[in-house]
Amino acid sequence: MSTLDGVDVEVVGWQVSSVESTGSTNADLAVRARAGASSWSALIAGEQTAGRGRLTRTWSSPPGTSVSLSVLIRPQRPVGEWGLLPLLSGLGVARALASLGAEAVLKWPNDVLLPADGERKVCGILAELVASPSPAVVVGMGVNVSQGRGDFPVETATSLALVGVDVTRAEVVRGVLEQLAYVYSEWDAKGWSAVRAEYESLCVTLGRHVRVELPDGSTVTGVATAVLDDGRIVVGAQTFAAGDVHHLRPL
């Protein structure tokens, strides 16, 4: 039995395991992937001490206040479409939080924001390709559950508690895994078209004036107008597969 805070977190369709503490659930699950772990594996940590975010950022939180969860999947769709997995994961988390009573929206590609707290970030997601005899993707998620305002090192973060949603970490894990199963299965069977409309309806980046900070240090500003079938975003006349997007105030 896999437990978090003493509560069973088994979810139909997933092979769930849990540890009290680890450096990184993504790193641990990647090791298992290379050793042949099956698709639809999930790893929960009661505490994560060396979590990683996008663009080499670190991720941390006080013990017992957030969910540290990674999942392993081996999609059947062409590898060229796997770049959509971060977006799909964000959609799954947003659906789960809505089912728990927290309206959630998305910032491209996969940051989950809470409109009730000024569109502050409640969840970050990191997807990593794992080279193995059968290629896999490990997706890690950190969901802020019960932190107070003073628990965050930045003012752009929030938690479910700060918008009045009182849930346990086990409830969040179950909700997220259930919704990820739905979103991943729809995409794997039918492609991006099966979930594109829902992603776009929740993506508040679209139609906004944004600044894209690129890995080489350069920046581009413009209006975000579309998300393409491979997950890239269109800003002005350019498309981007990666970058840090900042929502700007209307001109």
Short mmCIF file of C-alpha atoms in Angstrom, two decimals:
data_model
loop_
_atom_site.label_atom_id
_atom_site.label_comp_id
_atom_site.label_asym_id
_atom_site.label_seq_id
_atom_site.Cartn_x
_atom_site.Cartn_y
_atom_site.Cartn_z
CA MET A 1 0.00 0.00 0.00
CA SER A 2 1.24 3.52 -0.85
CA THR A 3 0.42 6.15 1.71
CA LEU A 4 0.84 9.87 2.28
CA ASP A 5 0.25 11.25 5.76
CA GLY A 6 -1.01 7.79 6.70
CA VAL A 7 -3.70 7.80 4.01
CA ASP A 8 -3.96 5.25 1.20
CA VAL A 9 -3.35 6.92 -2.16
CA GLU A 10 -3.83 3.99 -4.51
CA VAL A 11 -5.48 5.12 -7.76
CA VAL A 12 -6.99 2.88 -10.42
CA GLY A 13 -4.70 2.61 -13.44
CA TRP A 14 -1.55 3.77 -11.65
CA GLN A 15 1.20 1.81 -9.92
CA VAL A 16 1.78 4.14 -6.99
CA SER A 17 4.72 4.05 -4.59
CA SER A 18 5.71 6.47 -1.88
CA VAL A 19 8.76 7.48 0.15
CA GLU A 20 9.02 9.64 3.25
CA SER A 21 11.81 11.84 1.88
CA THR A 22 13.95 12.08 -1.22
CA GLY A 23 16.06 14.55 -3.13
CA SER A 24 13.98 14.49 -6.31
CA THR A 25 11.05 12.30 -7.28
CA ASN A 26 11.85 12.96 -10.95
CA ALA A 27 15.42 11.71 -10.53
CA ASP A 28 14.27 8.64 -8.61
CA LEU A 29 11.61 7.74 -11.16
CA ALA A 30 14.06 8.27 -14.04
CA VAL A 31 16.33 5.64 -12.48
CA ARG A 32 13.38 3.27 -12.33
CA ALA A 33 12.48 4.07 -15.93
CA ARG A 34 15.97 3.14 -17.12
CA ALA A 35 15.66 -0.11 -15.15
CA GLY A 36 12.45 -0.96 -17.02
CA ALA A 37 9.67 0.37 -14.79
CA SER A 38 6.32 0.20 -16.50
CA SER A 39 4.29 3.04 -17.89
CA TRP A 40 1.72 4.57 -15.52
CA SER A 41 4.08 4.44 -12.54
CA ALA A 42 3.82 7.21 -9.94
CA LEU A 43 6.08 8.20 -7.06
CA ILE A 44 5.03 10.41 -4.14
CA ALA A 45 7.39 11.89 -1.57
CA GLY A 46 6.34 13.19 1.81
CA GLU A 47 9.27 15.59 1.55
CA GLN A 48 11.47 16.59 -1.39
CA THR A 49 14.80 18.22 -0.56
CA ALA A 50 16.31 18.91 -3.98
CA GLY A 51 13.36 19.48 -6.28
CA ARG A 52 13.96 21.01 -9.68
CA GLY A 53 11.84 23.29 -11.83
CA ARG A 54 11.96 24.47 -15.40
CA LEU A 55 14.98 26.47 -16.64
CA THR A 56 17.28 25.00 -13.92
CA ARG A 57 15.28 26.56 -11.07
CA THR A 58 15.01 24.85 -7.69
CA TRP A 59 11.75 24.06 -5.95
CA SER A 60 11.28 23.67 -2.23
CA SER A 61 8.65 24.07 0.48
CA PRO A 62 8.26 23.48 4.22
CA PRO A 63 7.76 19.78 5.05
CA GLY A 64 4.15 18.62 5.02
CA THR A 65 2.74 21.57 3.10
CA SER A 66 2.86 20.49 -0.55
CA VAL A 67 2.57 17.55 -2.90
CA SER A 68 5.72 16.19 -4.57
CA LEU A 69 4.63 13.79 -7.30
CA SER A 70 6.26 12.33 -10.40
CA VAL A 71 4.73 10.05 -13.02
CA LEU A 72 6.28 7.83 -15.67
CA ILE A 73 4.59 7.26 -19.00
CA ARG A 74 5.64 5.61 -22.25
CA PRO A 75 3.28 7.15 -24.83
CA GLN A 76 2.21 5.34 -27.96
CA ARG A 77 2.05 8.52 -30.01
CA PRO A 78 5.02 9.55 -32.20
CA VAL A 79 7.95 10.97 -30.26
CA GLY A 80 7.58 14.22 -32.22
CA GLU A 81 4.33 14.83 -30.31
CA TRP A 82 5.78 14.26 -26.84
CA GLY A 83 6.53 17.97 -26.47
CA LEU A 84 2.84 18.34 -25.66
CA LEU A 85 3.22 16.40 -22.41
CA PRO A 86 4.03 19.47 -20.25
CA LEU A 87 0.87 21.16 -21.54
CA LEU A 88 -1.21 18.03 -21.00
CA SER A 89 0.13 17.71 -17.47
CA GLY A 90 -0.79 21.29 -16.64
CA LEU A 91 -4.28 20.64 -17.95
CA GLY A 92 -4.60 17.53 -15.79
CA VAL A 93 -3.56 19.42 -12.66
CA ALA A 94 -5.94 22.30 -13.44
CA ARG A 95 -8.82 19.84 -13.86
CA ALA A 96 -7.93 18.19 -10.57
CA LEU A 97 -7.81 21.45 -8.63
CA ALA A 98 -11.16 22.48 -10.10
CA SER A 99 -12.64 19.18 -8.87
CA LEU A 100 -11.35 20.06 -5.38
CA GLY A 101 -12.94 23.50 -5.42
CA ALA A 102 -10.15 25.74 -6.71
CA GLU A 103 -10.61 27.49 -10.03
CA ALA A 104 -7.31 27.11 -11.88
CA VAL A 105 -5.94 28.48 -15.14
CA LEU A 106 -2.77 27.90 -17.14
CA LYS A 107 0.19 29.99 -18.17
CA TRP A 108 1.98 28.53 -21.18
CA PRO A 109 3.34 25.97 -21.17
CA ASN A 110 2.27 24.43 -17.89
CA ASP A 111 2.26 26.73 -14.87
CA VAL A 112 -0.98 26.36 -12.94
CA LEU A 113 -2.32 29.66 -11.53
CA LEU A 114 -5.14 30.58 -9.17
CA PRO A 115 -7.23 33.58 -10.35
CA ALA A 116 -8.64 33.99 -6.85
CA ASP A 117 -5.18 35.02 -5.66
CA GLY A 118 -4.09 37.34 -8.45
CA GLU A 119 -3.06 34.54 -10.82
CA ARG A 120 -0.28 33.47 -8.50
CA LYS A 121 1.36 30.09 -9.17
CA VAL A 122 0.13 27.04 -7.27
CA CYS A 123 1.87 24.31 -9.27
CA GLY A 124 5.00 23.97 -11.35
CA ILE A 125 5.72 21.08 -13.70
CA LEU A 126 8.91 19.61 -15.14
CA ALA A 127 8.83 16.98 -17.91
CA GLU A 128 12.00 15.10 -18.79
CA LEU A 129 12.73 12.58 -21.55
CA VAL A 130 14.43 9.45 -20.22
CA ALA A 131 16.64 7.51 -22.63
CA SER A 132 16.14 3.79 -22.13
CA PRO A 133 15.52 0.72 -24.31
CA SER A 134 11.89 1.87 -24.34
CA PRO A 135 11.90 5.69 -24.23
CA ALA A 136 9.88 7.27 -21.46
CA VAL A 137 8.88 10.63 -20.07
CA VAL A 138 8.97 11.48 -16.38
CA VAL A 139 6.77 14.40 -15.33
CA GLY A 140 7.23 15.98 -11.92
CA MET A 141 4.67 18.21 -10.22
CA GLY A 142 4.84 20.31 -7.09
CA VAL A 143 1.44 21.45 -5.84
CA ASN A 144 1.27 23.96 -2.99
CA VAL A 145 -1.40 22.82 -0.56
CA SER A 146 -1.28 24.44 2.88
CA GLN A 147 1.46 27.10 2.89
CA GLY A 148 0.81 30.52 4.32
CA ARG A 149 1.90 33.70 2.57
CA GLY A 150 5.10 33.92 4.57
CA ASP A 151 6.21 30.42 3.59
CA PHE A 152 7.13 31.42 0.04
CA PRO A 153 10.46 32.91 -1.06
CA VAL A 154 8.69 34.82 -3.87
CA GLU A 155 5.49 36.85 -3.87
CA THR A 156 4.21 35.22 -7.06
CA ALA A 157 3.41 31.87 -5.38
CA THR A 158 0.23 30.75 -3.68
CA SER A 159 -1.38 27.67 -2.17
CA LEU A 160 -4.80 26.07 -2.08
CA ALA A 161 -5.16 27.16 1.55
CA LEU A 162 -4.67 30.79 0.58
CA VAL A 163 -7.78 30.66 -1.62
CA GLY A 164 -9.83 28.96 1.06
CA VAL A 165 -9.60 25.37 -0.21
CA ASP A 166 -9.06 23.01 2.72
CA VAL A 167 -7.91 19.64 1.36
CA THR A 168 -5.42 16.99 2.36
CA ARG A 169 -2.32 16.15 0.41
CA ALA A 170 -3.70 12.66 -0.25
CA GLU A 171 -6.84 14.16 -1.78
CA VAL A 172 -4.71 16.31 -4.08
CA VAL A 173 -2.62 13.31 -5.18
CA ARG A 174 -5.67 11.21 -5.95
CA GLY A 175 -7.33 14.03 -7.86
CA VAL A 176 -4.23 14.80 -9.90
CA LEU A 177 -3.57 11.16 -10.83
CA GLU A 178 -7.18 10.60 -11.82
CA GLN A 179 -7.23 13.65 -14.09
CA LEU A 180 -3.80 12.96 -15.56
CA ALA A 181 -5.00 9.47 -16.48
CA TYR A 182 -7.96 10.98 -18.31
CA VAL A 183 -5.96 13.64 -20.16
CA TYR A 184 -3.05 11.36 -21.10
CA SER A 185 -5.39 8.61 -22.30
CA GLU A 186 -7.45 10.97 -24.44
CA TRP A 187 -4.30 12.38 -26.05
CA ASP A 188 -2.58 9.01 -26.51
CA ALA A 189 -5.66 7.58 -28.22
CA LYS A 190 -6.85 10.59 -30.24
CA GLY A 191 -4.09 13.20 -30.35
CA TRP A 192 -3.95 16.87 -29.39
CA SER A 193 -7.28 17.63 -31.03
CA ALA A 194 -9.05 15.70 -28.26
CA VAL A 195 -7.96 18.16 -25.55
CA ARG A 196 -6.80 21.24 -27.41
CA ALA A 197 -9.99 23.24 -26.96
CA GLU A 198 -10.01 22.67 -23.21
CA TYR A 199 -6.34 23.62 -22.88
CA GLU A 200 -6.88 26.80 -24.88
CA SER A 201 -9.96 27.72 -22.82
CA LEU A 202 -7.86 27.60 -19.63
CA CYS A 203 -4.66 29.14 -21.03
CA VAL A 204 -4.75 32.79 -19.97
CA THR A 205 -1.52 33.46 -21.90
CA LEU A 206 -3.46 33.46 -25.17
CA GLY A 207 -4.57 36.93 -26.16
CA ARG A 208 -2.21 38.57 -23.66
CA HIS A 209 0.72 40.87 -24.29
CA VAL A 210 3.72 38.86 -23.09
CA ARG A 211 7.48 38.95 -22.79
CA VAL A 212 9.30 35.72 -23.65
CA GLU A 213 12.71 35.33 -22.03
CA LEU A 214 14.71 32.85 -24.10
CA PRO A 215 17.42 30.43 -22.92
CA ASP A 216 20.11 32.51 -24.69
CA GLY A 217 19.19 35.57 -22.62
CA SER A 218 17.33 37.45 -25.36
CA THR A 219 13.71 38.57 -25.03
CA VAL A 220 10.76 38.94 -27.37
CA THR A 221 7.54 40.83 -26.66
CA GLY A 222 4.22 40.59 -28.43
CA VAL A 223 0.73 39.18 -28.24
CA ALA A 224 0.41 35.42 -27.73
CA THR A 225 -2.07 34.29 -30.36
CA ALA A 226 -2.00 30.50 -30.61
CA VAL A 227 -0.62 27.18 -29.40
CA LEU A 228 0.43 24.94 -32.29
CA ASP A 229 -0.16 21.21 -32.59
CA ASP A 230 3.36 20.47 -31.33
CA GLY A 231 2.95 22.66 -28.24
CA ARG A 232 4.88 25.71 -29.46
CA ILE A 233 3.41 29.12 -28.74
CA VAL A 234 2.99 31.88 -31.32
CA VAL A 235 3.98 35.36 -30.14
CA GLY A 236 3.74 38.02 -32.79
CA ALA A 237 5.24 36.50 -35.93
CA GLN A 238 7.48 34.04 -34.07
CA THR A 239 7.02 30.61 -32.49
CA PHE A 240 8.71 29.29 -29.37
CA ALA A 241 9.15 25.80 -28.00
CA ALA A 242 10.79 26.96 -24.77
CA GLY A 243 11.13 30.14 -22.80
CA ASP A 244 9.97 31.90 -19.67
CA VAL A 245 6.73 33.75 -20.40
CA HIS A 246 5.76 36.85 -18.42
CA HIS A 247 2.26 38.28 -18.68
CA LEU A 248 2.47 42.04 -19.20
CA ARG A 249 -0.10 44.65 -18.35
CA PRO A 250 -2.17 45.93 -21.26
CA LEU A 251 -0.50 48.73 -23.20
#
